[in-house]
mmCIF file of C-alpha atoms in Angstrom:
data_model
loop_
_atom_site.group_PDB
_atom_site.id
_atom_site.type_symbol
_atom_site.label_atom_id
_atom_site.label_comp_id
_atom_site.label_asym_id
_atom_site.label_seq_id
_atom_site.Cartn_x
_atom_site.Cartn_y
_atom_site.Cartn_z
ATOM 1 C CA UNK A 30 136.544 166.830 41.961
ATOM 2 C CA UNK A 31 135.384 164.268 44.469
ATOM 3 C CA UNK A 32 135.569 160.662 43.465
ATOM 4 C CA UNK A 33 132.286 158.769 44.124
ATOM 5 C CA UNK A 34 132.561 155.745 46.388
ATOM 6 C CA UNK A 35 131.618 152.549 44.534
ATOM 7 C CA UNK A 36 130.044 149.400 45.916
ATOM 8 C CA UNK A 37 129.494 145.910 44.540
ATOM 9 C CA UNK A 38 125.932 146.844 43.453
ATOM 10 C CA UNK A 39 127.331 149.484 41.111
ATOM 11 C CA UNK A 40 129.760 147.251 39.148
ATOM 12 C CA UNK A 41 128.965 146.231 35.550
ATOM 13 C CA UNK A 42 129.665 142.600 36.329
ATOM 14 C CA UNK A 43 127.105 142.601 39.153
ATOM 15 C CA UNK A 44 124.407 144.231 36.960
ATOM 16 C CA UNK A 45 124.914 141.697 34.148
ATOM 17 C CA UNK A 46 124.650 138.782 36.523
ATOM 18 C CA UNK A 47 121.482 140.182 38.079
ATOM 19 C CA UNK A 48 120.022 140.468 34.586
ATOM 20 C CA UNK A 49 120.779 136.878 33.552
ATOM 21 C CA UNK A 50 120.274 135.306 37.023
ATOM 22 C CA UNK A 51 117.320 136.853 38.782
ATOM 23 C CA UNK A 52 117.861 134.740 41.883
ATOM 24 C CA UNK A 53 119.426 136.736 44.734
ATOM 25 C CA UNK A 54 123.215 136.452 45.018
ATOM 26 C CA UNK A 55 124.959 134.980 47.959
ATOM 27 C CA UNK A 56 126.117 137.501 50.571
ATOM 28 C CA UNK A 57 129.857 138.398 50.370
ATOM 29 C CA UNK A 58 132.198 136.615 52.695
ATOM 30 C CA UNK A 59 133.894 139.010 55.144
ATOM 31 C CA UNK A 60 137.521 139.842 54.383
ATOM 32 C CA UNK A 61 140.015 138.284 56.783
ATOM 33 C CA UNK A 62 141.540 140.879 59.147
ATOM 34 C CA UNK A 63 144.891 140.038 60.720
ATOM 35 C CA UNK A 64 145.476 140.223 64.409
ATOM 36 C CA UNK A 65 146.703 143.742 65.531
ATOM 37 C CA UNK A 66 149.819 142.272 67.090
ATOM 38 C CA UNK A 67 150.759 140.425 63.896
ATOM 39 C CA UNK A 68 153.138 142.562 61.854
ATOM 40 C CA UNK A 69 153.158 140.200 58.851
ATOM 41 C CA UNK A 70 151.068 141.420 55.905
ATOM 42 C CA UNK A 71 148.646 139.304 53.803
ATOM 43 C CA UNK A 72 147.492 139.253 50.231
ATOM 44 C CA UNK A 73 143.677 138.804 49.762
ATOM 45 C CA UNK A 74 142.484 137.341 46.433
ATOM 46 C CA UNK A 75 138.704 136.977 45.668
ATOM 47 C CA UNK A 76 137.324 134.329 43.270
ATOM 48 C CA UNK A 77 133.844 135.514 42.081
ATOM 49 C CA UNK A 78 132.124 132.129 41.411
ATOM 50 C CA UNK A 79 132.482 130.918 44.997
ATOM 51 C CA UNK A 80 132.359 134.418 46.553
ATOM 52 C CA UNK A 81 135.244 133.528 48.910
ATOM 53 C CA UNK A 82 138.431 135.345 49.909
ATOM 54 C CA UNK A 83 141.772 133.487 49.705
ATOM 55 C CA UNK A 84 144.501 134.925 51.865
ATOM 56 C CA UNK A 85 148.124 134.197 51.027
ATOM 57 C CA UNK A 86 150.674 134.943 53.719
ATOM 58 C CA UNK A 87 154.248 135.793 52.701
ATOM 59 C CA UNK A 88 157.080 135.659 55.159
ATOM 60 C CA UNK A 89 158.499 138.735 56.839
ATOM 61 C CA UNK A 90 156.460 141.225 54.820
ATOM 62 C CA UNK A 91 155.923 143.823 57.547
ATOM 63 C CA UNK A 92 159.127 144.204 59.549
ATOM 64 C CA UNK A 93 159.317 147.067 61.980
ATOM 65 C CA UNK A 94 162.721 148.517 62.910
ATOM 66 C CA UNK A 95 163.683 148.931 66.546
ATOM 67 C CA UNK A 96 164.681 152.539 65.901
ATOM 68 C CA UNK A 97 162.826 154.896 65.613
ATOM 69 C CA UNK A 98 160.130 153.301 67.884
ATOM 70 C CA UNK A 99 156.863 152.370 66.300
ATOM 71 C CA UNK A 100 153.776 154.460 67.036
ATOM 72 C CA UNK A 101 151.739 152.768 69.793
ATOM 73 C CA UNK A 102 148.265 151.574 68.833
ATOM 74 C CA UNK A 103 145.221 152.252 71.028
ATOM 75 C CA UNK A 104 142.995 149.505 72.244
ATOM 76 C CA UNK A 105 139.999 151.073 70.445
ATOM 77 C CA UNK A 106 141.717 150.897 67.056
ATOM 78 C CA UNK A 107 142.797 147.323 67.737
ATOM 79 C CA UNK A 108 139.241 146.320 68.546
ATOM 80 C CA UNK A 109 137.976 148.061 65.429
ATOM 81 C CA UNK A 110 140.378 146.096 63.232
ATOM 82 C CA UNK A 111 139.108 142.840 64.624
ATOM 83 C CA UNK A 112 135.595 143.564 63.347
ATOM 84 C CA UNK A 113 134.738 142.108 59.980
ATOM 85 C CA UNK A 114 134.190 144.432 57.052
ATOM 86 C CA UNK A 115 132.130 143.626 53.919
ATOM 87 C CA UNK A 116 134.207 143.675 50.724
ATOM 88 C CA UNK A 117 131.807 146.084 49.086
ATOM 89 C CA UNK A 118 132.494 148.685 51.760
ATOM 90 C CA UNK A 119 136.258 148.208 51.878
ATOM 91 C CA UNK A 120 138.407 150.997 50.382
ATOM 92 C CA UNK A 121 142.142 151.382 49.746
ATOM 93 C CA UNK A 122 144.032 153.047 52.596
ATOM 94 C CA UNK A 123 145.852 155.371 50.206
ATOM 95 C CA UNK A 124 143.560 156.285 47.267
ATOM 96 C CA UNK A 125 140.292 155.595 49.162
ATOM 97 C CA UNK A 126 138.832 153.750 46.158
ATOM 98 C CA UNK A 127 137.050 150.455 46.315
ATOM 99 C CA UNK A 128 138.169 147.040 45.106
ATOM 100 C CA UNK A 129 136.901 144.959 42.199
ATOM 101 C CA UNK A 130 135.794 141.401 43.103
ATOM 102 C CA UNK A 131 138.645 139.907 41.006
ATOM 103 C CA UNK A 132 141.197 142.431 42.158
ATOM 104 C CA UNK A 133 144.155 141.486 44.354
ATOM 105 C CA UNK A 134 144.166 143.099 47.801
ATOM 106 C CA UNK A 135 147.110 143.750 50.166
ATOM 107 C CA UNK A 136 146.141 143.370 53.829
ATOM 108 C CA UNK A 137 148.704 144.883 56.247
ATOM 109 C CA UNK A 138 147.840 145.087 59.942
ATOM 110 C CA UNK A 139 144.119 145.273 59.162
ATOM 111 C CA UNK A 140 144.511 147.984 56.455
ATOM 112 C CA UNK A 141 143.680 147.220 52.797
ATOM 113 C CA UNK A 142 145.687 148.467 49.857
ATOM 114 C CA UNK A 143 145.806 148.165 46.138
ATOM 115 C CA UNK A 144 149.088 146.518 45.194
ATOM 116 C CA UNK A 145 150.066 149.646 43.228
ATOM 117 C CA UNK A 146 149.280 151.829 46.236
ATOM 118 C CA UNK A 147 151.226 149.745 48.699
ATOM 119 C CA UNK A 148 154.608 151.414 48.067
ATOM 120 C CA UNK A 149 157.341 153.338 49.935
ATOM 121 C CA UNK A 150 156.187 156.773 51.151
ATOM 122 C CA UNK A 151 159.513 158.302 50.072
ATOM 123 C CA UNK A 152 160.492 156.775 46.689
ATOM 124 C CA UNK A 153 157.002 155.397 45.709
ATOM 125 C CA UNK A 154 158.548 152.065 44.693
ATOM 126 C CA UNK A 155 157.392 148.591 45.769
ATOM 127 C CA UNK A 156 159.048 147.205 48.856
ATOM 128 C CA UNK A 157 162.020 144.939 47.934
ATOM 129 C CA UNK A 158 161.242 141.395 49.074
ATOM 130 C CA UNK A 159 158.156 142.750 50.853
ATOM 131 C CA UNK A 160 160.213 144.299 53.699
ATOM 132 C CA UNK A 161 159.119 147.705 54.958
ATOM 133 C CA UNK A 162 159.625 149.863 58.078
ATOM 134 C CA UNK A 163 156.779 151.853 59.604
ATOM 135 C CA UNK A 164 157.305 155.170 61.331
ATOM 136 C CA UNK A 165 154.679 157.752 62.313
ATOM 137 C CA UNK A 166 152.002 156.065 60.201
ATOM 138 C CA UNK A 167 154.134 155.904 57.023
ATOM 139 C CA UNK A 168 155.777 152.900 55.481
ATOM 140 C CA UNK A 169 159.280 153.072 54.036
ATOM 141 C CA UNK A 170 161.596 150.686 52.213
ATOM 142 C CA UNK A 171 164.773 149.709 54.035
ATOM 143 C CA UNK A 172 167.034 152.115 52.139
ATOM 144 C CA UNK A 173 164.905 155.201 52.618
ATOM 145 C CA UNK A 174 164.216 154.391 56.254
ATOM 146 C CA UNK A 175 167.954 154.210 56.957
ATOM 147 C CA UNK A 176 168.693 157.463 55.118
ATOM 148 C CA UNK A 177 165.845 159.353 56.785
ATOM 149 C CA UNK A 178 165.766 158.010 60.323
ATOM 150 C CA UNK A 179 168.458 155.433 61.114
ATOM 151 C CA UNK A 180 171.493 156.789 63.058
ATOM 152 C CA UNK A 181 175.034 156.327 61.712
ATOM 153 C CA UNK A 182 177.623 154.448 63.747
ATOM 154 C CA UNK A 183 180.509 156.652 64.931
ATOM 155 C CA UNK A 184 183.013 153.833 64.415
ATOM 156 C CA UNK A 185 182.134 152.013 61.194
ATOM 157 C CA UNK A 186 179.972 154.754 59.547
ATOM 158 C CA UNK A 187 177.225 152.200 58.831
ATOM 159 C CA UNK A 188 173.518 152.653 59.487
ATOM 160 C CA UNK A 189 172.275 151.216 62.774
ATOM 161 C CA UNK A 190 169.173 149.002 62.637
ATOM 162 C CA UNK A 191 168.325 147.581 66.004
ATOM 163 C CA UNK A 192 169.936 148.409 69.319
ATOM 164 C CA UNK A 193 171.728 151.769 69.444
ATOM 165 C CA UNK A 194 174.315 152.882 72.011
ATOM 166 C CA UNK A 195 174.114 156.662 72.627
ATOM 167 C CA UNK A 196 177.405 157.777 74.145
ATOM 168 C CA UNK A 197 180.289 160.199 73.648
ATOM 169 C CA UNK A 198 178.112 162.546 71.600
ATOM 170 C CA UNK A 199 177.445 159.875 69.005
ATOM 171 C CA UNK A 200 175.640 156.667 68.100
ATOM 172 C CA UNK A 201 177.284 153.230 68.018
ATOM 173 C CA UNK A 202 176.599 149.617 67.177
ATOM 174 C CA UNK A 203 176.904 147.602 70.416
ATOM 175 C CA UNK A 204 179.823 145.677 68.919
ATOM 176 C CA UNK A 205 181.560 148.919 67.806
ATOM 177 C CA UNK A 206 181.465 150.682 71.183
ATOM 178 C CA UNK A 207 184.664 149.410 72.758
ATOM 179 C CA UNK A 208 187.291 150.478 75.307
ATOM 180 C CA UNK A 209 189.937 152.627 73.592
ATOM 181 C CA UNK A 210 192.730 150.851 75.470
ATOM 182 C CA UNK A 211 191.896 147.121 75.700
ATOM 183 C CA UNK A 212 189.165 146.850 73.033
ATOM 184 C CA UNK A 213 186.590 145.328 75.405
ATOM 185 C CA UNK A 214 182.942 145.781 74.438
ATOM 186 C CA UNK A 215 181.288 148.386 76.674
ATOM 187 C CA UNK A 216 177.617 148.025 75.710
ATOM 188 C CA UNK A 217 176.699 145.948 78.785
ATOM 189 C CA UNK A 218 179.585 146.843 81.099
ATOM 190 C CA UNK A 219 179.382 150.631 81.279
ATOM 191 C CA UNK A 220 182.198 153.032 80.632
ATOM 192 C CA UNK A 221 184.061 156.002 82.035
ATOM 193 C CA UNK A 222 184.881 159.036 79.904
ATOM 194 C CA UNK A 223 188.549 159.944 80.135
ATOM 195 C CA UNK A 224 189.269 162.961 77.973
ATOM 196 C CA UNK A 225 187.931 162.065 74.547
ATOM 197 C CA UNK A 226 188.184 158.337 75.189
ATOM 198 C CA UNK A 227 185.748 155.756 76.474
ATOM 199 C CA UNK A 228 187.432 153.394 78.905
ATOM 200 C CA UNK A 229 186.301 150.354 80.841
ATOM 201 C CA UNK A 230 186.557 150.476 84.604
ATOM 202 C CA UNK A 231 189.787 148.444 84.747
ATOM 203 C CA UNK A 232 191.622 150.604 82.196
ATOM 204 C CA UNK A 233 190.443 153.775 83.915
ATOM 205 C CA UNK A 234 191.717 152.548 87.244
ATOM 206 C CA UNK A 235 195.025 151.658 85.611
ATOM 207 C CA UNK A 236 195.409 155.158 84.198
ATOM 208 C CA UNK A 237 194.591 156.769 87.524
ATOM 209 C CA UNK A 238 197.305 154.747 89.213
ATOM 210 C CA UNK A 239 199.952 155.737 86.685
ATOM 211 C CA UNK A 240 200.354 159.203 88.161
ATOM 212 C CA UNK A 241 200.860 157.802 91.680
ATOM 213 C CA UNK A 242 203.667 155.426 90.699
ATOM 214 C CA UNK A 243 201.583 152.415 91.712
ATOM 215 C CA UNK A 244 200.144 149.649 89.577
ATOM 216 C CA UNK A 245 196.975 147.574 89.420
ATOM 217 C CA UNK A 246 197.037 143.777 89.658
ATOM 218 C CA UNK A 247 195.852 142.161 86.443
ATOM 219 C CA UNK A 248 194.274 139.274 88.384
ATOM 220 C CA UNK A 249 192.464 140.784 91.378
ATOM 221 C CA UNK A 250 192.425 144.402 90.071
ATOM 222 C CA UNK A 251 193.700 145.641 93.397
ATOM 223 C CA UNK A 252 196.421 148.232 93.946
ATOM 224 C CA UNK A 253 199.968 146.835 94.166
ATOM 225 C CA UNK A 254 201.598 148.590 97.121
ATOM 226 C CA UNK A 255 205.018 146.889 96.881
ATOM 227 C CA UNK A 256 207.070 145.699 93.948
ATOM 228 C CA UNK A 257 204.947 144.151 91.212
ATOM 229 C CA UNK A 258 205.625 140.823 89.515
ATOM 230 C CA UNK A 259 205.688 141.028 85.729
ATOM 231 C CA UNK A 260 204.380 137.883 84.033
ATOM 232 C CA UNK A 261 203.466 137.504 80.344
ATOM 233 C CA UNK A 262 203.406 141.231 79.858
ATOM 234 C CA UNK A 263 201.123 142.052 82.814
ATOM 235 C CA UNK A 264 201.659 143.118 86.419
ATOM 236 C CA UNK A 265 200.503 141.078 89.401
ATOM 237 C CA UNK A 266 200.768 140.767 93.132
ATOM 238 C CA UNK A 267 203.600 138.253 93.639
ATOM 239 C CA UNK A 268 201.575 136.225 96.157
ATOM 240 C CA UNK A 269 199.152 135.101 93.474
ATOM 241 C CA UNK A 270 201.796 132.689 92.104
ATOM 242 C CA UNK A 271 203.928 129.796 93.281
ATOM 243 C CA UNK A 272 207.215 128.435 91.913
ATOM 244 C CA UNK A 273 206.636 125.894 89.131
ATOM 245 C CA UNK A 274 209.385 123.654 90.485
ATOM 246 C CA UNK A 275 209.258 123.768 94.294
ATOM 247 C CA UNK A 276 205.808 125.316 94.874
ATOM 248 C CA UNK A 277 207.006 128.105 97.210
ATOM 249 C CA UNK A 278 205.102 131.382 97.193
ATOM 250 C CA UNK A 279 206.874 133.844 94.921
ATOM 251 C CA UNK A 280 208.023 137.433 95.451
ATOM 252 C CA UNK A 281 208.842 140.207 93.025
ATOM 253 C CA UNK A 282 212.270 138.629 92.269
ATOM 254 C CA UNK A 283 210.714 135.619 90.574
ATOM 255 C CA UNK A 284 211.870 134.837 87.050
ATOM 256 C CA UNK A 285 209.791 133.946 84.023
ATOM 257 C CA UNK A 286 211.331 131.312 81.704
ATOM 258 C CA UNK A 287 210.243 131.890 78.084
ATOM 259 C CA UNK A 288 212.551 129.589 76.106
ATOM 260 C CA UNK A 289 215.374 127.327 76.994
ATOM 261 C CA UNK A 290 217.020 124.388 75.229
ATOM 262 C CA UNK A 291 216.330 121.067 76.895
ATOM 263 C CA UNK A 292 213.005 122.093 78.473
ATOM 264 C CA UNK A 293 209.536 121.082 77.364
ATOM 265 C CA UNK A 294 206.752 123.492 76.492
ATOM 266 C CA UNK A 295 205.062 122.685 79.799
ATOM 267 C CA UNK A 296 208.130 123.921 81.685
ATOM 268 C CA UNK A 297 208.407 127.131 79.694
ATOM 269 C CA UNK A 298 206.399 130.385 80.094
ATOM 270 C CA UNK A 299 206.206 129.652 83.829
ATOM 271 C CA UNK A 300 207.482 131.391 86.977
ATOM 272 C CA UNK A 301 210.317 130.093 89.093
ATOM 273 C CA UNK A 302 211.874 131.295 92.330
ATOM 274 C CA UNK A 303 215.510 132.499 92.196
ATOM 275 C CA UNK A 304 216.893 129.262 93.628
ATOM 276 C CA UNK A 305 215.192 127.032 91.089
ATOM 277 C CA UNK A 306 215.898 129.473 88.299
ATOM 278 C CA UNK A 307 219.641 129.390 88.993
ATOM 279 C CA UNK A 308 219.604 125.588 88.845
ATOM 280 C CA UNK A 309 218.323 125.795 85.289
ATOM 281 C CA UNK A 310 221.655 127.286 84.116
ATOM 282 C CA UNK A 311 220.172 130.309 82.330
ATOM 283 C CA UNK A 312 222.778 132.948 81.523
ATOM 284 C CA UNK A 313 222.576 136.368 83.143
ATOM 285 C CA UNK A 314 222.952 139.604 81.189
ATOM 286 C CA UNK A 315 226.055 141.611 82.099
ATOM 287 C CA UNK A 316 224.153 144.900 81.779
ATOM 288 C CA UNK A 317 220.703 144.427 83.392
ATOM 289 C CA UNK A 318 221.645 141.324 85.443
ATOM 290 C CA UNK A 319 218.446 139.555 84.391
ATOM 291 C CA UNK A 320 218.162 136.095 82.783
ATOM 292 C CA UNK A 321 218.563 135.877 78.979
ATOM 293 C CA UNK A 322 215.689 133.828 77.572
ATOM 294 C CA UNK A 323 216.346 134.418 73.887
ATOM 295 C CA UNK A 324 219.491 135.213 71.841
ATOM 296 C CA UNK A 325 222.751 135.549 73.776
ATOM 297 C CA UNK A 326 225.736 137.684 72.836
ATOM 298 C CA UNK A 327 229.036 136.550 74.386
ATOM 299 C CA UNK A 328 231.738 139.244 74.535
ATOM 300 C CA UNK A 329 234.234 140.659 77.028
ATOM 301 C CA UNK A 330 233.882 137.459 78.993
ATOM 302 C CA UNK A 331 230.195 138.042 79.742
ATOM 303 C CA UNK A 332 226.744 137.260 78.349
ATOM 304 C CA UNK A 333 224.491 140.010 77.051
ATOM 305 C CA UNK A 334 221.026 140.588 75.743
ATOM 306 C CA UNK A 335 221.252 141.602 72.102
ATOM 307 C CA UNK A 336 219.824 145.036 72.796
ATOM 308 C CA UNK A 337 222.023 145.560 75.904
ATOM 309 C CA UNK A 338 225.393 144.985 74.219
ATOM 310 C CA UNK A 339 226.150 148.603 73.241
ATOM 311 C CA UNK A 340 229.073 150.934 72.515
ATOM 312 C CA UNK A 341 230.653 152.355 75.660
ATOM 313 C CA UNK A 342 230.742 155.849 74.059
ATOM 314 C CA UNK A 343 227.544 156.418 72.038
ATOM 315 C CA UNK A 344 225.534 153.571 73.718
ATOM 316 C CA UNK A 345 224.135 152.324 70.395
ATOM 317 C CA UNK A 346 223.596 148.537 70.256
ATOM 318 C CA UNK A 347 225.894 146.666 67.895
ATOM 319 C CA UNK A 348 223.086 144.314 66.712
ATOM 320 C CA UNK A 349 225.593 141.845 65.296
ATOM 321 C CA UNK A 350 227.950 144.437 63.779
ATOM 322 C CA UNK A 351 231.695 144.477 64.456
ATOM 323 C CA UNK A 352 232.928 145.983 67.714
ATOM 324 C CA UNK A 353 236.379 147.030 68.964
ATOM 325 C CA UNK A 354 237.588 146.216 72.474
ATOM 326 C CA UNK A 355 239.820 148.497 74.550
ATOM 327 C CA UNK A 356 240.522 148.169 78.292
ATOM 328 C CA UNK A 357 237.483 145.946 78.904
ATOM 329 C CA UNK A 358 235.094 148.183 76.986
ATOM 330 C CA UNK A 359 233.461 147.668 73.597
ATOM 331 C CA UNK A 360 233.370 150.497 71.029
ATOM 332 C CA UNK A 361 231.835 151.006 67.630
ATOM 333 C CA UNK A 362 234.217 151.646 64.717
ATOM 334 C CA UNK A 363 233.731 155.416 64.665
ATOM 335 C CA UNK A 364 234.121 155.999 68.409
ATOM 336 C CA UNK A 365 237.073 153.635 68.677
ATOM 337 C CA UNK A 366 239.092 155.463 66.018
ATOM 338 C CA UNK A 367 237.934 158.810 67.347
ATOM 339 C CA UNK A 368 239.280 157.911 70.819
ATOM 340 C CA UNK A 369 242.178 155.637 70.028
ATOM 341 C CA UNK A 370 242.600 155.587 66.252
ATOM 342 C CA UNK A 371 243.466 157.987 63.401
ATOM 343 C CA UNK A 372 240.914 160.483 62.075
ATOM 344 C CA UNK A 373 241.897 162.486 59.012
ATOM 345 C CA UNK A 374 242.229 166.221 59.820
ATOM 346 C CA UNK A 375 240.635 167.147 56.471
ATOM 347 C CA UNK A 376 237.822 164.660 55.774
ATOM 348 C CA UNK A 377 237.183 163.475 59.373
ATOM 349 C CA UNK A 378 237.084 159.846 58.201
ATOM 350 C CA UNK A 379 238.908 156.988 59.846
ATOM 351 C CA UNK A 380 242.322 156.350 58.320
ATOM 352 C CA UNK A 381 242.610 152.561 58.346
ATOM 353 C CA UNK A 382 245.546 151.958 55.972
ATOM 354 C CA UNK A 383 248.528 154.298 55.508
ATOM 355 C CA UNK A 384 248.461 157.403 57.658
ATOM 356 C CA UNK A 385 250.546 160.592 57.575
ATOM 357 C CA UNK A 386 251.251 162.004 61.026
ATOM 358 C CA UNK A 387 252.406 165.576 61.319
ATOM 359 C CA UNK A 388 251.819 168.610 63.498
ATOM 360 C CA UNK A 389 250.105 166.329 66.054
ATOM 361 C CA UNK A 390 247.500 165.390 63.499
ATOM 362 C CA UNK A 391 246.668 162.450 61.233
ATOM 363 C CA UNK A 392 246.100 162.783 57.501
ATOM 364 C CA UNK A 393 245.003 160.640 54.637
ATOM 365 C CA UNK A 394 247.963 160.486 52.211
ATOM 366 C CA UNK A 395 245.983 162.264 49.450
ATOM 367 C CA UNK A 396 244.699 164.953 51.866
ATOM 368 C CA UNK A 397 248.158 165.918 53.166
ATOM 369 C CA UNK A 398 248.738 169.112 51.101
ATOM 370 C CA UNK A 399 249.804 172.724 51.369
ATOM 371 C CA UNK A 400 247.141 174.737 53.179
ATOM 372 C CA UNK A 401 247.709 177.715 50.823
ATOM 373 C CA UNK A 402 248.025 176.233 47.311
ATOM 374 C CA UNK A 403 246.703 172.682 47.917
ATOM 375 C CA UNK A 404 249.796 171.220 46.346
ATOM 376 C CA UNK A 405 250.111 167.566 47.589
ATOM 377 C CA UNK A 406 252.924 166.877 49.974
ATOM 378 C CA UNK A 407 254.778 163.653 50.612
ATOM 379 C CA UNK A 408 256.711 162.383 53.569
ATOM 380 C CA UNK A 409 259.919 163.621 51.903
ATOM 381 C CA UNK A 410 258.545 167.056 51.009
ATOM 382 C CA UNK A 411 259.884 170.039 52.891
ATOM 383 C CA UNK A 412 257.147 172.167 54.452
ATOM 384 C CA UNK A 413 256.782 174.827 57.062
ATOM 385 C CA UNK A 414 254.241 175.204 59.863
ATOM 386 C CA UNK A 415 251.800 178.093 59.946
ATOM 387 C CA UNK A 416 248.867 178.032 62.349
ATOM 388 C CA UNK A 417 249.426 174.308 62.858
ATOM 389 C CA UNK A 418 248.949 173.676 59.137
ATOM 390 C CA UNK A 419 251.570 172.701 56.538
ATOM 391 C CA UNK A 420 252.820 175.266 53.991
ATOM 392 C CA UNK A 421 255.025 174.222 51.076
ATOM 393 C CA UNK A 422 258.433 175.863 50.535
ATOM 394 C CA UNK A 423 257.301 177.776 47.476
ATOM 395 C CA UNK A 424 254.342 179.418 49.257
ATOM 396 C CA UNK A 425 256.464 180.058 52.369
ATOM 397 C CA UNK A 426 259.034 182.063 50.360
ATOM 398 C CA UNK A 427 256.245 184.257 48.959
ATOM 399 C CA UNK A 428 255.235 185.337 52.507
ATOM 400 C CA UNK A 429 256.375 188.785 53.738
ATOM 401 C CA UNK A 430 259.850 188.876 55.254
ATOM 402 C CA UNK A 431 258.623 190.039 58.640
ATOM 403 C CA UNK A 432 256.067 187.183 58.823
ATOM 404 C CA UNK A 433 258.675 184.603 57.946
ATOM 405 C CA UNK A 434 261.009 186.015 60.607
ATOM 406 C CA UNK A 435 258.313 185.709 63.286
ATOM 407 C CA UNK A 436 257.391 182.180 62.214
ATOM 408 C CA UNK A 437 261.048 181.195 62.369
ATOM 409 C CA UNK A 438 261.485 182.675 65.857
ATOM 410 C CA UNK A 439 258.289 180.932 67.012
ATOM 411 C CA UNK A 440 259.507 177.594 65.728
ATOM 412 C CA UNK A 441 262.890 177.999 67.450
ATOM 413 C CA UNK A 442 261.221 178.770 70.781
ATOM 414 C CA UNK A 443 259.066 175.629 70.524
ATOM 415 C CA UNK A 444 262.128 173.497 69.747
ATOM 416 C CA UNK A 445 263.995 174.994 72.689
ATOM 417 C CA UNK A 446 261.015 174.317 74.956
ATOM 418 C CA UNK A 447 260.834 170.710 73.853
ATOM 419 C CA UNK A 448 264.516 170.192 74.600
ATOM 420 C CA UNK A 449 264.049 171.423 78.138
#
């Protein structure tokens, strides 16, 4: 059923006033229409006695998101909105019904709405704090606009309102799209795709040089053909620096002083040539032959970096633990006893206290026992050898006669060979 369009002449209030006041009424004041470029909405309130329209502006009512882009308006529609429209002919944009003279009117970009009709096109709820987003002729609250149209950042998984970076098969906030190696923002610098990573130009050049055995200077970003100079964790051309003390141009043999007793903070974390560095009295590591800037380990008549003072056998650093010296070499406890000490034949542990030596082997006193019956043996116990293992007299006598005869002959031959 079609709803008839009403005008001011059809309202009951107008008819009653015409009956009691035969004089002709004043013509209605045209409703204020906002400029087409103004995206801030207005409320229009009409007071009947004066027949005027009061427009109340509220801040930031019609905010349009950068993404998706707003529908462009034609010049013809903009010109039409600038024309005045009598209140009696005005209708709601949504329900197409007219307005009562005392009724509140929402004016948004030249379109008039009932307050109850000016709602989100998705959830049909009023816009929180008057903020809405317009897309393809529909108005949405911020939440529904984000869910329906706003892209999701690949890094932080948050909705993106505003500028969007489209790269690496995803969408990113400008602050979230960074180099995977150095963390530099790439939004305005550009990037290079390396595998599944986005890299800045400097990091990409550094990776390309890794396969060639050459390095890139951290200062001029040029290729280092010769030996690089390492300073504060980065690689440089040596000619970019001069000695802190004498001012001479440095080469790759320059030394960085990080910490040293008796020197101020200004003199530290600087580069020195070899001559000036040697005058500072900094100890040199006995393993890598480089200066020791931090903790020093003194052993075997030399100075060592903590991580370079290691066992001569297993090469594990001692890190402050006890070491054993033998012929100018340092050994850990296990390797020292394995090479020069006593290792129990049964438990393979180091025998530090009393040791039983027999059959060219070392034994813990409680592990020295008959290999057949496990009866403990002492230094005074009589035992026989069988397969280089001790056998008590009781077990030996239980062996077959022929086996005992062969063992006896084998023992006599070994004794005779030792005498020769």
